[in-house]
Amino acid sequence: MPISRNKIGTVFVGGALSVTFAALAYPSMLGIQTTSSNPSRIIANTQWGPLTEADRNFVVFVRSAGLWEGPSGELAMKKGTTAAAREAGRHLVIGHAALDASCRKIAPELNITIPNQPTPQQQGFLANFQSDTGKQFDTDFANTLRVTHGSIFNTIAKIRSTTENILVRQLADQANDVVLDHITQMEKSGLVNFDQVNFQETAPPKLPAAQVTPPVPQPGAPVIALTVPPGLSTEGVPTGPNAASPAPSPTPTVG
């Protein structure tokens, strides 16, 4: 299925998800004002194991992804012109609500500041969906979400195989199940342009750090929670194993 020419530069932007967190110089996390170029650097020792820069940024990224993909799912349930697009939207809403609950649960335990807004690039995706109509919405929705989920899928595997932190490992397990389900839902739409998607995932464009870094929340601002709308059936939607409820932790030692 061909994609409109004016969407290519904004829809297929897997580069933002393939930076392996190098651009996520996110201030106010664990008291760190700048980040090093070494994602394996341990920045805190917690009762659940050491926390690296990559671990911390993974929690931030899962939260940030949900802040735009959850609303995208709601749009798909309303604007999708096919049953497959609307069903994919339902899976997004439910899956990201589950991941968001886990992020909000473990972030304070690990002393991680999580965003209340998606990145500028992700906000652009959402704006495209809001302006799209008819079949164009279905096409952009399926291909954009297939690129973003396909890109983060590789990162989930890397985090799962390298992290020594129990809570981050549990989040990676959950994200693996949810993201795989979302990839499958996009493919079921029959609208995915696999050649273009694979190109964007393997040769992504380079984007400025400012475009792929979520805004830092205002001090004292309430944490936005993604929830499943009342009455929406969750039947048949994988949400993965939820992160275990840990006991309160002592203040982590910041490195």
PDB file of C-alpha atoms in Angstrom:
ATOM      1  CA  MET A   1       0.000   0.000   0.000  1.00  0.00           C
ATOM      2  CA  PRO A   2       1.702   3.240  -1.083  1.00  0.00           C
ATOM      3  CA  ILE A   3       2.134   6.062   1.416  1.00  0.00           C
ATOM      4  CA  SER A   4       1.476   9.688   0.527  1.00  0.00           C
ATOM      5  CA  ARG A   5       4.703  11.469  -0.400  1.00  0.00           C
ATOM      6  CA  ASN A   6       4.266  14.266   2.122  1.00  0.00           C
ATOM      7  CA  LYS A   7       4.018  11.754   4.952  1.00  0.00           C
ATOM      8  CA  ILE A   8       7.304   9.985   4.303  1.00  0.00           C
ATOM      9  CA  GLY A   9       9.430  12.426   6.263  1.00  0.00           C
ATOM     10  CA  THR A  10       7.190  12.413   9.318  1.00  0.00           C
ATOM     11  CA  VAL A  11       5.557   9.014   9.423  1.00  0.00           C
ATOM     12  CA  PHE A  12       8.549   6.762   8.841  1.00  0.00           C
ATOM     13  CA  VAL A  13      10.978   7.979  11.430  1.00  0.00           C
ATOM     14  CA  GLY A  14      12.351   4.932  13.148  1.00  0.00           C
ATOM     15  CA  GLY A  15      15.563   6.838  13.747  1.00  0.00           C
ATOM     16  CA  ALA A  16      14.159   8.301  16.924  1.00  0.00           C
ATOM     17  CA  LEU A  17      13.707   4.811  18.299  1.00  0.00           C
ATOM     18  CA  SER A  18      17.053   3.461  17.139  1.00  0.00           C
ATOM     19  CA  VAL A  19      19.268   5.871  19.045  1.00  0.00           C
ATOM     20  CA  THR A  20      19.559   3.336  21.896  1.00  0.00           C
ATOM     21  CA  PHE A  21      18.935   6.174  24.306  1.00  0.00           C
ATOM     22  CA  ALA A  22      22.092   8.150  23.497  1.00  0.00           C
ATOM     23  CA  ALA A  23      19.976  11.244  22.957  1.00  0.00           C
ATOM     24  CA  LEU A  24      17.955  10.879  26.132  1.00  0.00           C
ATOM     25  CA  ALA A  25      19.997  13.296  28.216  1.00  0.00           C
ATOM     26  CA  TYR A  26      17.077  13.632  30.605  1.00  0.00           C
ATOM     27  CA  PRO A  27      17.799  15.983  33.540  1.00  0.00           C
ATOM     28  CA  SER A  28      16.538  15.605  37.106  1.00  0.00           C
ATOM     29  CA  MET A  29      16.743  11.810  37.045  1.00  0.00           C
ATOM     30  CA  LEU A  30      18.389  10.502  40.183  1.00  0.00           C
ATOM     31  CA  GLY A  31      19.905  13.943  40.662  1.00  0.00           C
ATOM     32  CA  ILE A  32      21.965  13.593  37.498  1.00  0.00           C
ATOM     33  CA  GLN A  33      22.045  16.739  35.400  1.00  0.00           C
ATOM     34  CA  THR A  34      23.936  15.270  32.460  1.00  0.00           C
ATOM     35  CA  THR A  35      24.435  11.761  31.161  1.00  0.00           C
ATOM     36  CA  SER A  36      27.593  10.112  29.931  1.00  0.00           C
ATOM     37  CA  SER A  37      28.012   8.351  26.602  1.00  0.00           C
ATOM     38  CA  ASN A  38      28.176   4.998  28.359  1.00  0.00           C
ATOM     39  CA  PRO A  39      24.667   3.495  28.737  1.00  0.00           C
ATOM     40  CA  SER A  40      26.070   0.642  30.860  1.00  0.00           C
ATOM     41  CA  ARG A  41      27.306   3.065  33.524  1.00  0.00           C
ATOM     42  CA  ILE A  42      25.739   2.283  36.889  1.00  0.00           C
ATOM     43  CA  ILE A  43      23.990   5.374  38.209  1.00  0.00           C
ATOM     44  CA  ALA A  44      22.391   3.857  41.304  1.00  0.00           C
ATOM     45  CA  ASN A  45      22.597   0.748  43.450  1.00  0.00           C
ATOM     46  CA  THR A  46      19.135  -0.346  44.557  1.00  0.00           C
ATOM     47  CA  GLN A  47      17.769  -3.303  46.503  1.00  0.00           C
ATOM     48  CA  TRP A  48      16.588  -4.716  43.158  1.00  0.00           C
ATOM     49  CA  GLY A  49      20.044  -4.569  41.599  1.00  0.00           C
ATOM     50  CA  PRO A  50      22.201  -1.927  39.928  1.00  0.00           C
ATOM     51  CA  LEU A  51      20.500   0.619  37.710  1.00  0.00           C
ATOM     52  CA  THR A  52      22.313   1.710  34.565  1.00  0.00           C
ATOM     53  CA  GLU A  53      21.707   4.688  32.301  1.00  0.00           C
ATOM     54  CA  ALA A  54      20.168   2.350  29.740  1.00  0.00           C
ATOM     55  CA  ASP A  55      17.845   0.888  32.388  1.00  0.00           C
ATOM     56  CA  ARG A  56      16.691   4.306  33.501  1.00  0.00           C
ATOM     57  CA  ASN A  57      16.152   5.542  29.969  1.00  0.00           C
ATOM     58  CA  PHE A  58      14.192   2.414  29.124  1.00  0.00           C
ATOM     59  CA  VAL A  59      11.668   3.184  31.858  1.00  0.00           C
ATOM     60  CA  VAL A  60      11.415   6.768  30.577  1.00  0.00           C
ATOM     61  CA  PHE A  61      11.002   5.610  27.003  1.00  0.00           C
ATOM     62  CA  VAL A  62       8.253   3.090  27.760  1.00  0.00           C
ATOM     63  CA  ARG A  63       6.371   5.795  29.633  1.00  0.00           C
ATOM     64  CA  SER A  64       6.906   8.332  26.828  1.00  0.00           C
ATOM     65  CA  ALA A  65       5.755   5.883  24.157  1.00  0.00           C
ATOM     66  CA  GLY A  66       2.519   5.231  25.990  1.00  0.00           C
ATOM     67  CA  LEU A  67       1.760   8.937  26.272  1.00  0.00           C
ATOM     68  CA  TRP A  68       1.250   9.163  22.509  1.00  0.00           C
ATOM     69  CA  GLU A  69       0.454   5.593  21.501  1.00  0.00           C
ATOM     70  CA  GLY A  70      -2.372   5.296  24.031  1.00  0.00           C
ATOM     71  CA  PRO A  71      -4.129   8.408  22.636  1.00  0.00           C
ATOM     72  CA  SER A  72      -3.385   7.131  19.113  1.00  0.00           C
ATOM     73  CA  GLY A  73      -5.271   3.985  19.968  1.00  0.00           C
ATOM     74  CA  GLU A  74      -8.240   6.026  21.150  1.00  0.00           C
ATOM     75  CA  LEU A  75      -8.206   7.918  17.839  1.00  0.00           C
ATOM     76  CA  ALA A  76      -8.116   4.632  15.939  1.00  0.00           C
ATOM     77  CA  MET A  77     -11.165   3.355  17.792  1.00  0.00           C
ATOM     78  CA  LYS A  78     -13.031   6.503  16.732  1.00  0.00           C
ATOM     79  CA  LYS A  79     -11.575   7.267  13.266  1.00  0.00           C
ATOM     80  CA  GLY A  80     -10.545   3.865  11.924  1.00  0.00           C
ATOM     81  CA  THR A  81     -12.494   2.963   8.807  1.00  0.00           C
ATOM     82  CA  THR A  82     -11.967  -0.796   9.208  1.00  0.00           C
ATOM     83  CA  ALA A  83     -12.631  -3.230  12.018  1.00  0.00           C
ATOM     84  CA  ALA A  84      -8.922  -4.157  12.006  1.00  0.00           C
ATOM     85  CA  ALA A  85      -7.823  -0.547  12.594  1.00  0.00           C
ATOM     86  CA  ARG A  86     -10.322  -0.104  15.399  1.00  0.00           C
ATOM     87  CA  GLU A  87      -9.276  -3.398  17.000  1.00  0.00           C
ATOM     88  CA  ALA A  88      -5.616  -2.385  16.788  1.00  0.00           C
ATOM     89  CA  GLY A  89      -6.570   0.827  18.563  1.00  0.00           C
ATOM     90  CA  ARG A  90      -8.223  -1.150  21.358  1.00  0.00           C
ATOM     91  CA  HIS A  91      -5.070  -3.199  21.834  1.00  0.00           C
ATOM     92  CA  LEU A  92      -2.953  -0.041  22.004  1.00  0.00           C
ATOM     93  CA  VAL A  93      -5.145   1.577  24.632  1.00  0.00           C
ATOM     94  CA  ILE A  94      -5.241  -1.492  26.862  1.00  0.00           C
ATOM     95  CA  GLY A  95      -1.616  -2.540  26.409  1.00  0.00           C
ATOM     96  CA  HIS A  96      -0.164   0.883  27.092  1.00  0.00           C
ATOM     97  CA  ALA A  97      -2.401   1.415  30.115  1.00  0.00           C
ATOM     98  CA  ALA A  98      -0.875  -1.753  31.583  1.00  0.00           C
ATOM     99  CA  LEU A  99       2.693  -0.692  30.772  1.00  0.00           C
ATOM    100  CA  ASP A 100       2.024   2.783  32.111  1.00  0.00           C
ATOM    101  CA  ALA A 101       0.806   1.375  35.418  1.00  0.00           C
ATOM    102  CA  SER A 102       4.059  -0.569  35.733  1.00  0.00           C
ATOM    103  CA  CYS A 103       6.190   2.475  34.882  1.00  0.00           C
ATOM    104  CA  ARG A 104       4.366   4.607  37.437  1.00  0.00           C
ATOM    105  CA  LYS A 105       4.794   1.857  40.018  1.00  0.00           C
ATOM    106  CA  ILE A 106       8.524   1.278  39.646  1.00  0.00           C
ATOM    107  CA  ALA A 107       9.709   4.804  38.809  1.00  0.00           C
ATOM    108  CA  PRO A 108       9.467   6.128  42.383  1.00  0.00           C
ATOM    109  CA  GLU A 109      11.013   2.932  43.732  1.00  0.00           C
ATOM    110  CA  LEU A 110      14.019   3.489  41.478  1.00  0.00           C
ATOM    111  CA  ASN A 111      13.934   7.281  41.982  1.00  0.00           C
ATOM    112  CA  ILE A 112      13.366   7.887  38.263  1.00  0.00           C
ATOM    113  CA  THR A 113      11.622  11.005  37.021  1.00  0.00           C
ATOM    114  CA  ILE A 114       9.135  10.072  34.291  1.00  0.00           C
ATOM    115  CA  PRO A 115       7.659  12.472  31.726  1.00  0.00           C
ATOM    116  CA  ASN A 116       4.086  13.707  31.472  1.00  0.00           C
ATOM    117  CA  GLN A 117       4.380  14.494  27.768  1.00  0.00           C
ATOM    118  CA  PRO A 118       5.705  12.548  24.774  1.00  0.00           C
ATOM    119  CA  THR A 119       8.688  13.763  22.778  1.00  0.00           C
ATOM    120  CA  PRO A 120       8.219  16.528  20.184  1.00  0.00           C
ATOM    121  CA  GLN A 121       8.551  13.907  17.457  1.00  0.00           C
ATOM    122  CA  GLN A 122       5.892  11.722  19.059  1.00  0.00           C
ATOM    123  CA  GLN A 123       3.626  14.741  19.431  1.00  0.00           C
ATOM    124  CA  GLY A 124       4.053  15.222  15.679  1.00  0.00           C
ATOM    125  CA  PHE A 125       2.885  11.664  15.030  1.00  0.00           C
ATOM    126  CA  LEU A 126      -0.218  12.291  17.092  1.00  0.00           C
ATOM    127  CA  ALA A 127      -0.905  15.582  15.309  1.00  0.00           C
ATOM    128  CA  ASN A 128      -0.745  13.757  11.955  1.00  0.00           C
ATOM    129  CA  PHE A 129      -3.315  11.238  13.137  1.00  0.00           C
ATOM    130  CA  GLN A 130      -5.587  13.981  14.428  1.00  0.00           C
ATOM    131  CA  SER A 131      -5.565  15.707  11.027  1.00  0.00           C
ATOM    132  CA  ASP A 132      -5.875  12.528   8.945  1.00  0.00           C
ATOM    133  CA  THR A 133      -9.236  11.426   7.630  1.00  0.00           C
ATOM    134  CA  GLY A 134     -10.652   8.294   6.017  1.00  0.00           C
ATOM    135  CA  LYS A 135      -8.356   5.666   4.610  1.00  0.00           C
ATOM    136  CA  GLN A 136      -5.327   7.918   5.007  1.00  0.00           C
ATOM    137  CA  PHE A 137      -5.734   7.668   8.755  1.00  0.00           C
ATOM    138  CA  ASP A 138      -5.762   3.858   8.626  1.00  0.00           C
ATOM    139  CA  THR A 139      -2.639   3.776   6.444  1.00  0.00           C
ATOM    140  CA  ASP A 140      -0.630   6.276   8.465  1.00  0.00           C
ATOM    141  CA  PHE A 141      -1.716   4.704  11.733  1.00  0.00           C
ATOM    142  CA  ALA A 142      -0.702   1.171  10.724  1.00  0.00           C
ATOM    143  CA  ASN A 143       2.649   2.113   9.212  1.00  0.00           C
ATOM    144  CA  THR A 144       3.755   4.626  11.836  1.00  0.00           C
ATOM    145  CA  LEU A 145       2.958   2.295  14.704  1.00  0.00           C
ATOM    146  CA  ARG A 146       4.572  -0.648  12.916  1.00  0.00           C
ATOM    147  CA  VAL A 147       7.807   1.325  12.577  1.00  0.00           C
ATOM    148  CA  THR A 148       7.863   2.560  16.150  1.00  0.00           C
ATOM    149  CA  HIS A 149       7.003  -0.793  17.689  1.00  0.00           C
ATOM    150  CA  GLY A 150       9.384  -2.667  15.421  1.00  0.00           C
ATOM    151  CA  SER A 151      12.232  -0.359  16.419  1.00  0.00           C
ATOM    152  CA  ILE A 152      11.649  -0.553  20.166  1.00  0.00           C
ATOM    153  CA  PHE A 153      11.236  -4.337  19.970  1.00  0.00           C
ATOM    154  CA  ASN A 154      14.976  -4.720  19.386  1.00  0.00           C
ATOM    155  CA  THR A 155      15.768  -2.424  22.295  1.00  0.00           C
ATOM    156  CA  ILE A 156      13.517  -4.414  24.624  1.00  0.00           C
ATOM    157  CA  ALA A 157      15.523  -7.546  23.803  1.00  0.00           C
ATOM    158  CA  LYS A 158      18.799  -5.772  24.535  1.00  0.00           C
ATOM    159  CA  ILE A 159      17.585  -4.431  27.866  1.00  0.00           C
ATOM    160  CA  ARG A 160      16.145  -7.805  28.847  1.00  0.00           C
ATOM    161  CA  SER A 161      19.404  -9.575  28.078  1.00  0.00           C
ATOM    162  CA  THR A 162      21.689  -7.096  29.845  1.00  0.00           C
ATOM    163  CA  THR A 163      19.898  -5.513  32.809  1.00  0.00           C
ATOM    164  CA  GLU A 164      20.744  -6.678  36.319  1.00  0.00           C
ATOM    165  CA  ASN A 165      17.817  -4.794  37.837  1.00  0.00           C
ATOM    166  CA  ILE A 166      14.832  -6.975  38.722  1.00  0.00           C
ATOM    167  CA  LEU A 167      12.198  -4.276  38.220  1.00  0.00           C
ATOM    168  CA  VAL A 168      13.580  -3.219  34.851  1.00  0.00           C
ATOM    169  CA  ARG A 169      13.738  -6.869  33.810  1.00  0.00           C
ATOM    170  CA  GLN A 170      10.067  -7.316  34.726  1.00  0.00           C
ATOM    171  CA  LEU A 171       9.136  -4.220  32.720  1.00  0.00           C
ATOM    172  CA  ALA A 172      11.078  -5.575  29.736  1.00  0.00           C
ATOM    173  CA  ASP A 173       9.215  -8.899  29.990  1.00  0.00           C
ATOM    174  CA  GLN A 174       5.893  -7.082  29.999  1.00  0.00           C
ATOM    175  CA  ALA A 175       6.893  -4.717  27.189  1.00  0.00           C
ATOM    176  CA  ASN A 176       7.993  -7.669  25.061  1.00  0.00           C
ATOM    177  CA  ASP A 177       4.524  -9.235  25.235  1.00  0.00           C
ATOM    178  CA  VAL A 178       2.654  -5.975  24.681  1.00  0.00           C
ATOM    179  CA  VAL A 179       4.812  -4.669  21.845  1.00  0.00           C
ATOM    180  CA  LEU A 180       4.750  -7.998  19.991  1.00  0.00           C
ATOM    181  CA  ASP A 181       0.960  -7.934  20.214  1.00  0.00           C
ATOM    182  CA  HIS A 182       0.869  -4.396  18.830  1.00  0.00           C
ATOM    183  CA  ILE A 183       3.169  -5.321  15.953  1.00  0.00           C
ATOM    184  CA  THR A 184       0.848  -8.201  15.135  1.00  0.00           C
ATOM    185  CA  GLN A 185      -2.213  -5.960  15.222  1.00  0.00           C
ATOM    186  CA  MET A 186      -0.663  -3.484  12.781  1.00  0.00           C
ATOM    187  CA  GLU A 187       0.211  -6.304  10.402  1.00  0.00           C
ATOM    188  CA  LYS A 188      -3.328  -7.679  10.598  1.00  0.00           C
ATOM    189  CA  SER A 189      -4.585  -4.386   9.157  1.00  0.00           C
ATOM    190  CA  GLY A 190      -3.203  -5.401   5.752  1.00  0.00           C
ATOM    191  CA  LEU A 191      -1.885  -1.850   5.277  1.00  0.00           C
ATOM    192  CA  VAL A 192       1.749  -2.203   6.332  1.00  0.00           C
ATOM    193  CA  ASN A 193       4.261  -1.318   3.627  1.00  0.00           C
ATOM    194  CA  PHE A 194       6.940  -3.784   4.706  1.00  0.00           C
ATOM    195  CA  ASP A 195       9.609  -2.540   2.308  1.00  0.00           C
ATOM    196  CA  GLN A 196       9.344   1.004   3.615  1.00  0.00           C
ATOM    197  CA  VAL A 197       9.022  -0.080   7.238  1.00  0.00           C
ATOM    198  CA  ASN A 198      12.080  -2.340   7.035  1.00  0.00           C
ATOM    199  CA  PHE A 199      14.070   0.445   5.383  1.00  0.00           C
ATOM    200  CA  GLN A 200      13.178   2.886   8.134  1.00  0.00           C
ATOM    201  CA  GLU A 201      14.099   0.401  10.846  1.00  0.00           C
ATOM    202  CA  THR A 202      17.472  -0.513   9.327  1.00  0.00           C
ATOM    203  CA  ALA A 203      18.528   2.864   7.889  1.00  0.00           C
ATOM    204  CA  PRO A 204      16.723   5.424  10.031  1.00  0.00           C
ATOM    205  CA  PRO A 205      17.222   9.184   9.703  1.00  0.00           C
ATOM    206  CA  LYS A 206      19.273  11.061  12.285  1.00  0.00           C
ATOM    207  CA  LEU A 207      17.221  13.378  14.440  1.00  0.00           C
ATOM    208  CA  PRO A 208      18.298  16.069  16.926  1.00  0.00           C
ATOM    209  CA  ALA A 209      18.237  15.069  20.569  1.00  0.00           C
ATOM    210  CA  ALA A 210      15.612  17.722  21.270  1.00  0.00           C
ATOM    211  CA  GLN A 211      13.163  15.915  18.982  1.00  0.00           C
ATOM    212  CA  VAL A 212      13.447  12.573  20.739  1.00  0.00           C
ATOM    213  CA  THR A 213      13.650  13.713  24.369  1.00  0.00           C
ATOM    214  CA  PRO A 214      10.414  14.065  26.351  1.00  0.00           C
ATOM    215  CA  PRO A 215       9.909  17.376  28.178  1.00  0.00           C
ATOM    216  CA  VAL A 216      10.803  17.318  31.852  1.00  0.00           C
ATOM    217  CA  PRO A 217       7.655  17.597  34.011  1.00  0.00           C
ATOM    218  CA  GLN A 218       7.125  20.677  36.125  1.00  0.00           C
ATOM    219  CA  PRO A 219       8.059  20.195  39.791  1.00  0.00           C
ATOM    220  CA  GLY A 220       5.054  19.055  41.786  1.00  0.00           C
ATOM    221  CA  ALA A 221       2.938  18.392  38.698  1.00  0.00           C
ATOM    222  CA  PRO A 222       0.572  15.429  39.122  1.00  0.00           C
ATOM    223  CA  VAL A 223       1.586  12.315  37.211  1.00  0.00           C
ATOM    224  CA  ILE A 224      -0.754  11.669  34.285  1.00  0.00           C
ATOM    225  CA  ALA A 225      -2.074   8.121  34.303  1.00  0.00           C
ATOM    226  CA  LEU A 226      -3.121   6.159  31.228  1.00  0.00           C
ATOM    227  CA  THR A 227      -6.249   4.167  31.989  1.00  0.00           C
ATOM    228  CA  VAL A 228      -8.646   1.905  30.140  1.00  0.00           C
ATOM    229  CA  PRO A 229     -11.906   3.768  29.388  1.00  0.00           C
ATOM    230  CA  PRO A 230     -14.896   2.492  31.393  1.00  0.00           C
ATOM    231  CA  GLY A 231     -16.767  -0.238  29.573  1.00  0.00           C
ATOM    232  CA  LEU A 232     -13.973  -1.100  27.133  1.00  0.00           C
ATOM    233  CA  SER A 233     -13.514  -4.847  27.027  1.00  0.00           C
ATOM    234  CA  THR A 234      -9.985  -6.080  27.733  1.00  0.00           C
ATOM    235  CA  GLU A 235     -10.762  -9.606  26.577  1.00  0.00           C
ATOM    236  CA  GLY A 236      -8.124 -11.150  24.355  1.00  0.00           C
ATOM    237  CA  VAL A 237      -5.585  -8.331  24.761  1.00  0.00           C
ATOM    238  CA  PRO A 238      -2.154  -9.401  26.066  1.00  0.00           C
ATOM    239  CA  THR A 239      -0.845  -7.100  28.784  1.00  0.00           C
ATOM    240  CA  GLY A 240       2.120  -9.182  29.873  1.00  0.00           C
ATOM    241  CA  PRO A 241       3.187 -10.026  33.423  1.00  0.00           C
ATOM    242  CA  ASN A 242       2.768  -6.915  35.554  1.00  0.00           C
ATOM    243  CA  ALA A 243       5.723  -5.659  37.535  1.00  0.00           C
ATOM    244  CA  ALA A 244       5.649  -7.083  41.031  1.00  0.00           C
ATOM    245  CA  SER A 245       4.714  -4.774  43.889  1.00  0.00           C
ATOM    246  CA  PRO A 246       8.022  -4.220  45.684  1.00  0.00           C
ATOM    247  CA  ALA A 247       8.482  -3.245  49.281  1.00  0.00           C
ATOM    248  CA  PRO A 248       9.548   0.363  49.877  1.00  0.00           C
ATOM    249  CA  SER A 249      13.215   0.797  49.156  1.00  0.00           C
ATOM    250  CA  PRO A 250      15.911   2.779  50.865  1.00  0.00           C
ATOM    251  CA  THR A 251      17.139   5.824  48.990  1.00  0.00           C
ATOM    252  CA  PRO A 252      19.340   4.605  46.126  1.00  0.00           C
ATOM    253  CA  THR A 253      23.009   5.453  46.115  1.00  0.00           C
ATOM    254  CA  VAL A 254      23.548   7.757  43.146  1.00  0.00           C
ATOM    255  CA  GLY A 255      26.648   7.205  41.062  1.00  0.00           C
TER     256      GLY A 255
END
